[in-house]
Amino acid sequence: MSSEGPRRRTLVSVGVEAGLADRLSGVVTEFLFALLTRRAFLHTSYYPIPNWDTAYTFPHINTASLPPLAESLLEPLKFTYKGERNYMGERPWPDPTLSLPANLDPTLYHPLYLINNSPRNDILFGTTDLNTQPDKHSNVSTLLMASNRGRSYLLFDNPHHNRTLLSMGLRRESALGCVMHYLFTPKPEACGESCRVIHSALIEAGKQGVLRVGIHVRVGDHIWNPLALASVRLADPFISCADEIVATRTPPAIEGQPKRLYYLISDSMLVRSKAKDTYGDHVITDLDGPVMHTDCAPHNPDKCHQVSKGLAHATMELYLFSLCDVHVVSMHSGFGLLGAWMSSLSRVGRPRTNRTHIYRVETGMPRSCRVEDADPPKIIAHHRTGF
């Protein structure tokens, strides 16, 4: 994406210390901001965030031509600021405690820090003309933006931009998936042997008209403690929901022909293995790993040495999850929700025009999972990370 005019205008997406779903949702939001304000889109990162290029190729994100940014420019955009994670105080610009290079003009840059949920984000993307942002600095040459929240759905309510988005062929329930697939292409080498087996099974099931249900069971961040345990029955309400989905969305199975295939992912290897043992051949799951939080330092520091492999593994699980037709996901996670929202609108067992295919499950709590019980897209789009 290039910008026009006498002076180049760019938006630099600054990496965020967060999980994969938060990072990807933020980048999609930043890209749409750049698109609507006619800015070239670039990306930069910093240690300890794993680089995107360990798992993705970038046909439409420029990660090569951006020269290294001065630390005094990046510091106010970091989630860990002044040594404090999720720093909530003022972030002066430019940082007066850090010296600027002699040849750097700070007036050519300005930050936009949009981390975590706040009314400001909803106002910005829901009602504000983005061409006026940042306030009093809308004409700055280089806009540095950090975001871990998705607001592509909300942008379609914005009176300043909804017609432009529609004229581009984008729609509120498919824009995120469209941009995701446009920006991020998983590297073939990111898909190991187990990944290839699961991919083949999902593709073949789709060809046969088998209903593919993606199931995401999140135990929680405490699971990254090496001594932590997870209940082997955590998957039960998710499987029960999937069973009801199959019963209400598919015709009776022909003898000898399966009518369901469950693809289960979880942050707990114990939950994966026990679900496989308990529910049999119609459950497929990757038991090879590595499964980890890709924001490794605060969650699983003992695995930071293989975080690139962890990112590649999470990338492919997200992609495989998007191949499923209906999705049962943990209420308190954005990972499964993102994979579900990335999926095409045209799928087995659901209408072609909307996203009535996502069921959020509270851990340990059964719920009704008939066709009419699917969670409303608007509610999902504003839940947790958001889309």
mmCIF file of C-alpha atoms in Angstrom:
data_model
loop_
_atom_site.group_PDB
_atom_site.id
_atom_site.type_symbol
_atom_site.label_atom_id
_atom_site.label_comp_id
_atom_site.label_asym_id
_atom_site.label_seq_id
_atom_site.Cartn_x
_atom_site.Cartn_y
_atom_site.Cartn_z
ATOM 1 C CA MET A 1 0.000 0.000 0.000
ATOM 2 C CA SER A 2 1.482 3.317 -0.998
ATOM 3 C CA SER A 3 0.550 6.883 -0.197
ATOM 4 C CA GLU A 4 0.312 9.814 -2.562
ATOM 5 C CA GLY A 5 1.030 13.498 -2.232
ATOM 6 C CA PRO A 6 4.029 15.773 -1.838
ATOM 7 C CA ARG A 7 5.009 14.196 1.483
ATOM 8 C CA ARG A 8 4.862 10.517 2.257
ATOM 9 C CA ARG A 9 2.323 9.631 4.939
ATOM 10 C CA THR A 10 2.821 6.381 6.792
ATOM 11 C CA LEU A 11 1.270 4.461 9.649
ATOM 12 C CA VAL A 12 3.702 2.260 11.545
ATOM 13 C CA SER A 13 2.111 -0.575 13.475
ATOM 14 C CA VAL A 14 4.168 -1.051 16.650
ATOM 15 C CA GLY A 15 4.195 -4.560 18.080
ATOM 16 C CA VAL A 16 2.316 -5.219 21.324
ATOM 17 C CA GLU A 17 3.267 -7.489 24.232
ATOM 18 C CA ALA A 18 0.146 -9.634 24.038
ATOM 19 C CA GLY A 19 -1.225 -12.943 22.872
ATOM 20 C CA LEU A 20 -1.573 -13.773 19.200
ATOM 21 C CA ALA A 21 -5.291 -12.932 18.922
ATOM 22 C CA ASP A 22 -4.841 -9.507 20.521
ATOM 23 C CA ARG A 23 -1.891 -8.717 18.262
ATOM 24 C CA LEU A 24 -3.631 -9.770 15.052
ATOM 25 C CA SER A 25 -6.881 -7.974 15.878
ATOM 26 C CA GLY A 26 -4.904 -4.823 16.610
ATOM 27 C CA VAL A 27 -3.019 -4.990 13.315
ATOM 28 C CA VAL A 28 -6.269 -5.361 11.353
ATOM 29 C CA THR A 29 -7.630 -2.254 13.088
ATOM 30 C CA GLU A 30 -4.442 -0.343 12.316
ATOM 31 C CA PHE A 31 -4.513 -1.406 8.671
ATOM 32 C CA LEU A 32 -8.083 -0.168 8.222
ATOM 33 C CA PHE A 33 -7.078 3.118 9.872
ATOM 34 C CA ALA A 34 -4.244 3.433 7.348
ATOM 35 C CA LEU A 35 -6.502 2.471 4.458
ATOM 36 C CA LEU A 36 -9.163 5.032 5.324
ATOM 37 C CA THR A 37 -6.642 7.838 5.898
ATOM 38 C CA ARG A 38 -4.485 6.996 2.858
ATOM 39 C CA ARG A 39 -1.327 6.135 4.713
ATOM 40 C CA ALA A 40 1.273 3.572 3.696
ATOM 41 C CA PHE A 41 1.219 0.677 6.163
ATOM 42 C CA LEU A 42 4.413 -0.560 7.817
ATOM 43 C CA HIS A 43 5.234 -2.622 10.878
ATOM 44 C CA THR A 44 7.966 -2.724 13.498
ATOM 45 C CA SER A 45 8.553 -4.742 16.630
ATOM 46 C CA TYR A 46 10.934 -5.005 19.569
ATOM 47 C CA TYR A 47 12.265 -7.606 21.977
ATOM 48 C CA PRO A 48 10.785 -9.813 23.464
ATOM 49 C CA ILE A 49 7.911 -9.903 20.962
ATOM 50 C CA PRO A 50 8.426 -12.715 18.421
ATOM 51 C CA ASN A 51 8.666 -11.448 14.867
ATOM 52 C CA TRP A 52 5.774 -12.123 12.511
ATOM 53 C CA ASP A 53 8.128 -13.509 9.880
ATOM 54 C CA THR A 54 8.709 -16.665 11.921
ATOM 55 C CA ALA A 55 5.187 -17.775 10.960
ATOM 56 C CA TYR A 56 3.885 -15.500 8.180
ATOM 57 C CA THR A 57 4.907 -14.045 4.865
ATOM 58 C CA PHE A 58 3.871 -10.451 4.175
ATOM 59 C CA PRO A 59 2.755 -9.751 0.634
ATOM 60 C CA HIS A 60 0.974 -6.583 1.761
ATOM 61 C CA ILE A 61 2.801 -5.375 4.886
ATOM 62 C CA ASN A 62 6.065 -3.581 4.360
ATOM 63 C CA THR A 63 8.449 -4.810 7.037
ATOM 64 C CA ALA A 64 11.655 -4.268 5.092
ATOM 65 C CA SER A 65 11.947 -0.605 4.113
ATOM 66 C CA LEU A 66 11.337 0.892 7.562
ATOM 67 C CA PRO A 67 14.631 2.071 9.065
ATOM 68 C CA PRO A 68 15.199 1.328 12.764
ATOM 69 C CA LEU A 69 13.223 3.732 14.931
ATOM 70 C CA ALA A 70 14.903 5.599 17.763
ATOM 71 C CA GLU A 71 14.194 4.173 21.210
ATOM 72 C CA SER A 72 12.860 7.571 22.264
ATOM 73 C CA LEU A 73 10.106 7.166 19.639
ATOM 74 C CA LEU A 74 9.205 3.586 20.453
ATOM 75 C CA GLU A 75 9.311 3.735 24.255
ATOM 76 C CA PRO A 76 5.972 5.581 24.774
ATOM 77 C CA LEU A 77 4.250 2.956 22.559
ATOM 78 C CA LYS A 78 5.414 -0.026 24.609
ATOM 79 C CA PHE A 79 3.017 -1.925 26.855
ATOM 80 C CA THR A 80 5.816 -2.188 29.422
ATOM 81 C CA TYR A 81 6.756 1.447 29.943
ATOM 82 C CA LYS A 82 9.384 2.665 32.388
ATOM 83 C CA GLY A 83 9.779 -0.923 33.517
ATOM 84 C CA GLU A 84 6.081 -1.253 34.491
ATOM 85 C CA ARG A 85 3.855 -3.663 32.580
ATOM 86 C CA ASN A 86 0.520 -2.104 31.529
ATOM 87 C CA TYR A 87 1.661 1.330 32.687
ATOM 88 C CA MET A 88 -1.454 3.499 33.100
ATOM 89 C CA GLY A 89 0.105 6.921 33.673
ATOM 90 C CA GLU A 90 1.102 9.703 31.302
ATOM 91 C CA ARG A 91 3.300 8.884 28.325
ATOM 92 C CA PRO A 92 4.959 12.180 27.327
ATOM 93 C CA TRP A 93 5.929 12.652 23.691
ATOM 94 C CA PRO A 94 8.745 12.595 22.902
ATOM 95 C CA ASP A 95 10.025 10.922 26.039
ATOM 96 C CA PRO A 96 12.103 13.647 27.767
ATOM 97 C CA THR A 97 14.194 11.077 29.627
ATOM 98 C CA LEU A 98 15.532 9.614 26.398
ATOM 99 C CA SER A 99 17.785 11.571 24.089
ATOM 100 C CA LEU A 100 16.803 12.011 20.461
ATOM 101 C CA PRO A 101 19.326 11.409 17.675
ATOM 102 C CA ALA A 102 20.739 14.696 16.433
ATOM 103 C CA ASN A 103 19.294 14.226 12.938
ATOM 104 C CA LEU A 104 15.772 13.263 14.053
ATOM 105 C CA ASP A 105 12.914 15.761 13.820
ATOM 106 C CA PRO A 106 10.275 14.695 16.399
ATOM 107 C CA THR A 107 7.593 16.827 14.724
ATOM 108 C CA LEU A 108 7.507 14.273 11.886
ATOM 109 C CA TYR A 109 6.144 11.602 14.272
ATOM 110 C CA HIS A 110 3.203 11.241 16.606
ATOM 111 C CA PRO A 111 1.902 8.307 18.700
ATOM 112 C CA LEU A 112 -1.569 6.822 19.024
ATOM 113 C CA TYR A 113 -1.687 4.395 21.942
ATOM 114 C CA LEU A 114 -4.878 2.297 21.820
ATOM 115 C CA ILE A 115 -4.188 -0.521 24.248
ATOM 116 C CA ASN A 116 -7.051 -2.365 25.987
ATOM 117 C CA ASN A 117 -10.717 -1.438 26.028
ATOM 118 C CA SER A 118 -11.749 2.141 26.694
ATOM 119 C CA PRO A 119 -14.676 4.396 25.730
ATOM 120 C CA ARG A 120 -12.144 6.464 23.791
ATOM 121 C CA ASN A 121 -11.555 3.598 21.338
ATOM 122 C CA ASP A 122 -15.271 3.149 20.669
ATOM 123 C CA ILE A 123 -15.741 6.879 20.088
ATOM 124 C CA LEU A 124 -12.695 7.019 17.845
ATOM 125 C CA PHE A 125 -13.729 4.176 15.540
ATOM 126 C CA GLY A 126 -17.484 4.461 15.875
ATOM 127 C CA THR A 127 -18.135 8.172 15.333
ATOM 128 C CA THR A 128 -14.926 10.101 14.589
ATOM 129 C CA ASP A 129 -13.539 11.058 11.190
ATOM 130 C CA LEU A 130 -10.197 9.255 11.320
ATOM 131 C CA ASN A 131 -8.737 11.824 8.927
ATOM 132 C CA THR A 132 -8.772 14.269 11.863
ATOM 133 C CA GLN A 133 -6.676 11.967 14.068
ATOM 134 C CA PRO A 134 -4.526 12.175 16.064
ATOM 135 C CA ASP A 135 -6.171 15.347 17.290
ATOM 136 C CA LYS A 136 -4.137 18.404 16.201
ATOM 137 C CA HIS A 137 -1.602 16.087 14.555
ATOM 138 C CA SER A 138 -3.577 14.544 11.698
ATOM 139 C CA ASN A 139 -1.091 15.721 9.068
ATOM 140 C CA VAL A 140 1.965 14.227 10.766
ATOM 141 C CA SER A 141 4.187 12.329 8.339
ATOM 142 C CA THR A 142 4.560 9.176 10.447
ATOM 143 C CA LEU A 143 1.848 7.965 12.768
ATOM 144 C CA LEU A 144 3.051 5.367 15.278
ATOM 145 C CA MET A 145 0.173 3.207 16.510
ATOM 146 C CA ALA A 146 -0.052 0.435 19.104
ATOM 147 C CA SER A 147 -3.321 -1.485 19.407
ATOM 148 C CA ASN A 148 -4.388 -4.840 20.821
ATOM 149 C CA ARG A 149 -8.102 -4.427 20.111
ATOM 150 C CA GLY A 150 -10.241 -4.968 17.024
ATOM 151 C CA ARG A 151 -12.729 -2.365 15.878
ATOM 152 C CA SER A 152 -13.382 -3.319 12.251
ATOM 153 C CA TYR A 153 -17.034 -4.192 13.010
ATOM 154 C CA LEU A 154 -17.626 -0.862 14.723
ATOM 155 C CA LEU A 155 -16.170 1.075 11.782
ATOM 156 C CA PHE A 156 -19.233 0.150 9.735
ATOM 157 C CA ASP A 157 -21.309 2.272 12.132
ATOM 158 C CA ASN A 158 -19.045 5.261 11.550
ATOM 159 C CA PRO A 159 -20.903 7.818 9.389
ATOM 160 C CA HIS A 160 -17.610 9.180 8.039
ATOM 161 C CA HIS A 161 -16.326 5.849 6.727
ATOM 162 C CA ASN A 162 -19.068 3.259 6.313
ATOM 163 C CA ARG A 163 -19.828 4.139 2.679
ATOM 164 C CA THR A 164 -16.155 4.018 1.780
ATOM 165 C CA LEU A 165 -15.791 0.560 3.311
ATOM 166 C CA LEU A 166 -18.893 -0.687 1.513
ATOM 167 C CA SER A 167 -17.678 0.744 -1.796
ATOM 168 C CA MET A 168 -14.494 -1.325 -1.380
ATOM 169 C CA GLY A 169 -16.609 -4.462 -1.170
ATOM 170 C CA LEU A 170 -16.022 -4.896 2.555
ATOM 171 C CA ARG A 171 -18.811 -5.984 4.886
ATOM 172 C CA ARG A 172 -18.928 -5.759 8.660
ATOM 173 C CA GLU A 173 -19.048 -9.524 9.253
ATOM 174 C CA SER A 174 -16.327 -10.439 6.758
ATOM 175 C CA ALA A 175 -13.963 -7.434 6.806
ATOM 176 C CA LEU A 176 -11.711 -8.851 9.525
ATOM 177 C CA GLY A 177 -11.270 -12.181 7.743
ATOM 178 C CA CYS A 178 -10.713 -10.416 4.425
ATOM 179 C CA VAL A 179 -7.977 -8.179 5.849
ATOM 180 C CA MET A 180 -6.419 -11.070 7.792
ATOM 181 C CA HIS A 181 -6.057 -13.196 4.688
ATOM 182 C CA TYR A 182 -4.825 -10.195 2.713
ATOM 183 C CA LEU A 183 -2.102 -9.283 5.201
ATOM 184 C CA PHE A 184 -1.027 -12.616 6.692
ATOM 185 C CA THR A 185 -0.112 -15.732 4.739
ATOM 186 C CA PRO A 186 1.042 -18.609 6.981
ATOM 187 C CA LYS A 187 4.369 -20.059 5.914
ATOM 188 C CA PRO A 188 4.094 -23.665 4.688
ATOM 189 C CA GLU A 189 6.917 -24.701 7.012
ATOM 190 C CA ALA A 190 4.841 -23.517 10.000
ATOM 191 C CA CYS A 191 2.588 -26.544 9.436
ATOM 192 C CA GLY A 192 4.269 -29.641 10.881
ATOM 193 C CA GLU A 193 3.236 -33.268 10.495
ATOM 194 C CA SER A 194 0.284 -33.152 12.919
ATOM 195 C CA CYS A 195 -0.888 -29.920 11.344
ATOM 196 C CA ARG A 196 -0.833 -31.478 7.870
ATOM 197 C CA VAL A 197 -2.806 -34.517 9.054
ATOM 198 C CA ILE A 198 -5.461 -32.307 10.665
ATOM 199 C CA HIS A 199 -5.605 -30.038 7.617
ATOM 200 C CA SER A 200 -6.212 -33.014 5.333
ATOM 201 C CA ALA A 201 -8.915 -34.374 7.645
ATOM 202 C CA LEU A 202 -10.743 -31.036 7.756
ATOM 203 C CA ILE A 203 -10.550 -30.518 3.999
ATOM 204 C CA GLU A 204 -11.751 -34.045 3.247
ATOM 205 C CA ALA A 205 -14.602 -33.723 5.760
ATOM 206 C CA GLY A 206 -15.688 -30.507 4.060
ATOM 207 C CA LYS A 207 -15.767 -32.217 0.668
ATOM 208 C CA GLN A 208 -17.996 -34.952 2.108
ATOM 209 C CA GLY A 209 -20.421 -32.494 3.669
ATOM 210 C CA VAL A 210 -19.413 -33.496 7.196
ATOM 211 C CA LEU A 211 -20.142 -30.794 9.769
ATOM 212 C CA ARG A 212 -16.810 -29.584 11.183
ATOM 213 C CA VAL A 213 -17.114 -28.099 14.667
ATOM 214 C CA GLY A 214 -14.184 -26.133 16.040
ATOM 215 C CA ILE A 215 -13.903 -26.335 19.833
ATOM 216 C CA HIS A 216 -11.632 -24.038 21.849
ATOM 217 C CA VAL A 217 -11.251 -24.808 25.556
ATOM 218 C CA ARG A 218 -9.254 -22.194 27.449
ATOM 219 C CA VAL A 219 -8.087 -23.168 30.909
ATOM 220 C CA GLY A 220 -6.502 -19.793 31.718
ATOM 221 C CA ASP A 221 -3.112 -18.151 32.086
ATOM 222 C CA HIS A 222 -2.410 -20.041 35.306
ATOM 223 C CA ILE A 223 -1.966 -23.170 33.171
ATOM 224 C CA TRP A 224 1.441 -21.880 32.083
ATOM 225 C CA ASN A 225 2.765 -22.576 35.578
ATOM 226 C CA PRO A 226 4.680 -25.876 35.218
ATOM 227 C CA LEU A 227 2.987 -27.169 38.375
ATOM 228 C CA ALA A 228 -0.550 -26.271 37.295
ATOM 229 C CA LEU A 229 -3.170 -28.910 36.588
ATOM 230 C CA ALA A 230 -6.377 -28.770 34.587
ATOM 231 C CA SER A 231 -9.549 -30.726 35.163
ATOM 232 C CA VAL A 232 -9.881 -33.516 32.629
ATOM 233 C CA ARG A 233 -13.620 -32.753 32.389
ATOM 234 C CA LEU A 234 -13.273 -29.122 31.312
ATOM 235 C CA ALA A 235 -14.110 -30.055 27.729
ATOM 236 C CA ASP A 236 -17.427 -31.720 28.643
ATOM 237 C CA PRO A 237 -19.780 -28.701 28.251
ATOM 238 C CA PHE A 238 -18.033 -27.785 25.002
ATOM 239 C CA ILE A 239 -18.495 -31.287 23.587
ATOM 240 C CA SER A 240 -22.118 -31.342 24.767
ATOM 241 C CA CYS A 241 -22.701 -28.066 22.945
ATOM 242 C CA ALA A 242 -21.094 -29.484 19.807
ATOM 243 C CA ASP A 243 -23.281 -32.591 20.016
ATOM 244 C CA GLU A 244 -26.424 -30.441 20.154
ATOM 245 C CA ILE A 245 -25.174 -28.369 17.206
ATOM 246 C CA VAL A 246 -24.761 -31.519 15.127
ATOM 247 C CA ALA A 247 -28.171 -32.833 16.176
ATOM 248 C CA THR A 248 -29.945 -29.610 15.180
ATOM 249 C CA ARG A 249 -27.975 -28.573 12.080
ATOM 250 C CA THR A 250 -27.500 -31.789 10.119
ATOM 251 C CA PRO A 251 -29.791 -34.450 8.650
ATOM 252 C CA PRO A 252 -29.604 -37.996 10.011
ATOM 253 C CA ALA A 253 -26.317 -39.679 9.148
ATOM 254 C CA ILE A 254 -26.208 -42.307 6.424
ATOM 255 C CA GLU A 255 -25.052 -45.633 7.836
ATOM 256 C CA GLY A 256 -21.305 -45.910 7.641
ATOM 257 C CA GLN A 257 -20.813 -42.216 6.847
ATOM 258 C CA PRO A 258 -19.809 -39.764 9.579
ATOM 259 C CA LYS A 259 -21.746 -36.530 9.953
ATOM 260 C CA ARG A 260 -19.468 -34.736 12.426
ATOM 261 C CA LEU A 261 -15.813 -33.966 13.013
ATOM 262 C CA TYR A 262 -14.645 -32.015 16.058
ATOM 263 C CA TYR A 263 -11.354 -30.103 15.933
ATOM 264 C CA LEU A 264 -10.332 -29.308 19.521
ATOM 265 C CA ILE A 265 -7.675 -26.821 20.609
ATOM 266 C CA SER A 266 -6.732 -25.828 24.149
ATOM 267 C CA ASP A 267 -3.967 -24.198 26.155
ATOM 268 C CA SER A 268 -3.794 -27.460 28.139
ATOM 269 C CA MET A 269 -2.261 -30.604 26.662
ATOM 270 C CA LEU A 270 -4.037 -32.600 29.383
ATOM 271 C CA VAL A 271 -7.447 -31.350 28.246
ATOM 272 C CA ARG A 272 -6.556 -32.205 24.644
ATOM 273 C CA SER A 273 -5.381 -35.731 25.386
ATOM 274 C CA LYS A 274 -8.256 -36.576 27.731
ATOM 275 C CA ALA A 275 -10.832 -35.235 25.280
ATOM 276 C CA LYS A 276 -9.296 -37.396 22.565
ATOM 277 C CA ASP A 277 -9.313 -40.464 24.822
ATOM 278 C CA THR A 278 -12.861 -39.838 26.033
ATOM 279 C CA TYR A 279 -14.668 -38.868 22.856
ATOM 280 C CA GLY A 280 -12.896 -40.999 20.292
ATOM 281 C CA ASP A 281 -12.246 -40.782 16.599
ATOM 282 C CA HIS A 282 -14.586 -37.890 15.813
ATOM 283 C CA VAL A 283 -12.273 -35.611 17.855
ATOM 284 C CA ILE A 284 -9.012 -34.518 16.252
ATOM 285 C CA THR A 285 -6.407 -32.478 18.108
ATOM 286 C CA ASP A 286 -2.688 -31.759 17.965
ATOM 287 C CA LEU A 287 -0.829 -33.483 20.795
ATOM 288 C CA ASP A 288 2.656 -32.553 19.585
ATOM 289 C CA GLY A 289 2.762 -28.816 20.347
ATOM 290 C CA PRO A 290 4.544 -26.740 21.404
ATOM 291 C CA VAL A 291 1.628 -25.045 23.169
ATOM 292 C CA MET A 292 2.575 -21.802 24.895
ATOM 293 C CA HIS A 293 1.613 -18.176 25.405
ATOM 294 C CA THR A 294 3.492 -16.227 22.747
ATOM 295 C CA ASP A 295 3.830 -13.282 25.134
ATOM 296 C CA CYS A 296 6.252 -15.604 26.840
ATOM 297 C CA ALA A 297 8.167 -13.481 29.364
ATOM 298 C CA PRO A 298 5.342 -12.978 31.932
ATOM 299 C CA HIS A 299 3.504 -16.250 31.221
ATOM 300 C CA ASN A 300 5.952 -19.042 30.438
ATOM 301 C CA PRO A 301 9.493 -17.639 30.606
ATOM 302 C CA ASP A 302 10.925 -21.163 30.610
ATOM 303 C CA LYS A 303 9.700 -21.514 27.013
ATOM 304 C CA CYS A 304 10.925 -18.211 25.594
ATOM 305 C CA HIS A 305 13.794 -20.022 23.867
ATOM 306 C CA GLN A 306 11.250 -21.683 21.545
ATOM 307 C CA VAL A 307 8.725 -18.862 21.231
ATOM 308 C CA SER A 308 9.197 -18.758 17.447
ATOM 309 C CA LYS A 309 8.005 -22.365 17.252
ATOM 310 C CA GLY A 310 5.152 -21.530 19.610
ATOM 311 C CA LEU A 311 4.055 -18.639 17.387
ATOM 312 C CA ALA A 312 4.169 -20.849 14.292
ATOM 313 C CA HIS A 313 2.099 -23.524 16.063
ATOM 314 C CA ALA A 314 -0.511 -21.015 17.274
ATOM 315 C CA THR A 315 -0.664 -19.476 13.803
ATOM 316 C CA MET A 316 -1.553 -22.774 12.184
ATOM 317 C CA GLU A 317 -4.090 -23.706 14.867
ATOM 318 C CA LEU A 318 -5.819 -20.386 14.279
ATOM 319 C CA TYR A 319 -5.901 -21.073 10.544
ATOM 320 C CA LEU A 320 -7.159 -24.659 10.955
ATOM 321 C CA PHE A 321 -9.840 -23.465 13.382
ATOM 322 C CA SER A 322 -11.090 -21.043 10.738
ATOM 323 C CA LEU A 323 -11.730 -23.976 8.380
ATOM 324 C CA CYS A 324 -14.479 -25.304 10.645
ATOM 325 C CA ASP A 325 -18.157 -24.662 9.956
ATOM 326 C CA VAL A 326 -19.459 -23.983 13.475
ATOM 327 C CA HIS A 327 -17.478 -22.897 16.525
ATOM 328 C CA VAL A 328 -17.763 -23.527 20.273
ATOM 329 C CA VAL A 329 -15.366 -21.242 22.118
ATOM 330 C CA SER A 330 -14.341 -20.249 25.612
ATOM 331 C CA MET A 331 -16.121 -17.193 26.936
ATOM 332 C CA HIS A 332 -12.898 -15.743 28.338
ATOM 333 C CA SER A 333 -10.551 -15.878 25.375
ATOM 334 C CA GLY A 334 -10.125 -14.022 22.115
ATOM 335 C CA PHE A 335 -8.146 -16.800 20.401
ATOM 336 C CA GLY A 336 -11.005 -19.116 19.480
ATOM 337 C CA LEU A 337 -13.264 -16.178 18.690
ATOM 338 C CA LEU A 338 -10.729 -14.788 16.225
ATOM 339 C CA GLY A 339 -10.373 -18.123 14.458
ATOM 340 C CA ALA A 340 -14.157 -18.412 14.237
ATOM 341 C CA TRP A 341 -14.559 -14.874 12.909
ATOM 342 C CA MET A 342 -11.856 -15.483 10.284
ATOM 343 C CA SER A 343 -13.906 -18.257 8.709
ATOM 344 C CA SER A 344 -15.756 -17.829 5.448
ATOM 345 C CA LEU A 345 -19.458 -17.013 5.622
ATOM 346 C CA SER A 346 -20.190 -19.897 3.241
ATOM 347 C CA ARG A 347 -20.022 -23.049 5.330
ATOM 348 C CA VAL A 348 -21.780 -26.376 5.886
ATOM 349 C CA GLY A 349 -24.736 -26.214 8.271
ATOM 350 C CA ARG A 350 -25.219 -22.443 8.465
ATOM 351 C CA PRO A 351 -26.665 -19.559 6.452
ATOM 352 C CA ARG A 352 -24.453 -17.829 3.916
ATOM 353 C CA THR A 353 -25.299 -14.283 4.975
ATOM 354 C CA ASN A 354 -24.421 -13.937 8.642
ATOM 355 C CA ARG A 355 -22.350 -15.251 11.523
ATOM 356 C CA THR A 356 -24.861 -17.413 13.379
ATOM 357 C CA HIS A 357 -22.252 -20.083 14.019
ATOM 358 C CA ILE A 358 -20.456 -19.075 17.231
ATOM 359 C CA TYR A 359 -21.354 -20.328 20.698
ATOM 360 C CA ARG A 360 -19.464 -18.997 23.719
ATOM 361 C CA VAL A 361 -19.270 -21.367 26.672
ATOM 362 C CA GLU A 362 -18.556 -20.421 30.273
ATOM 363 C CA THR A 363 -16.156 -22.948 31.794
ATOM 364 C CA GLY A 364 -18.076 -25.622 33.678
ATOM 365 C CA MET A 365 -21.475 -24.248 32.620
ATOM 366 C CA PRO A 366 -23.750 -26.070 30.144
ATOM 367 C CA ARG A 367 -25.689 -23.997 27.616
ATOM 368 C CA SER A 368 -28.273 -24.479 24.882
ATOM 369 C CA CYS A 369 -26.732 -24.803 21.429
ATOM 370 C CA ARG A 370 -29.618 -25.010 19.013
ATOM 371 C CA VAL A 371 -29.405 -23.052 15.761
ATOM 372 C CA GLU A 372 -31.367 -20.147 17.216
ATOM 373 C CA ASP A 373 -29.118 -20.037 20.307
ATOM 374 C CA ALA A 374 -25.964 -18.921 18.487
ATOM 375 C CA ASP A 375 -24.513 -15.742 19.978
ATOM 376 C CA PRO A 376 -25.436 -12.499 18.140
ATOM 377 C CA PRO A 377 -22.585 -11.227 15.929
ATOM 378 C CA LYS A 378 -22.784 -7.702 17.331
ATOM 379 C CA ILE A 379 -22.277 -8.986 20.874
ATOM 380 C CA ILE A 380 -19.353 -11.158 19.828
ATOM 381 C CA ALA A 381 -17.728 -8.332 17.863
ATOM 382 C CA HIS A 382 -17.475 -6.216 21.034
ATOM 383 C CA HIS A 383 -16.489 -9.045 23.386
ATOM 384 C CA ARG A 384 -12.981 -9.098 24.886
ATOM 385 C CA THR A 385 -10.454 -8.323 22.124
ATOM 386 C CA GLY A 386 -13.212 -7.369 19.707
ATOM 387 C CA PHE A 387 -13.295 -7.431 15.935
#
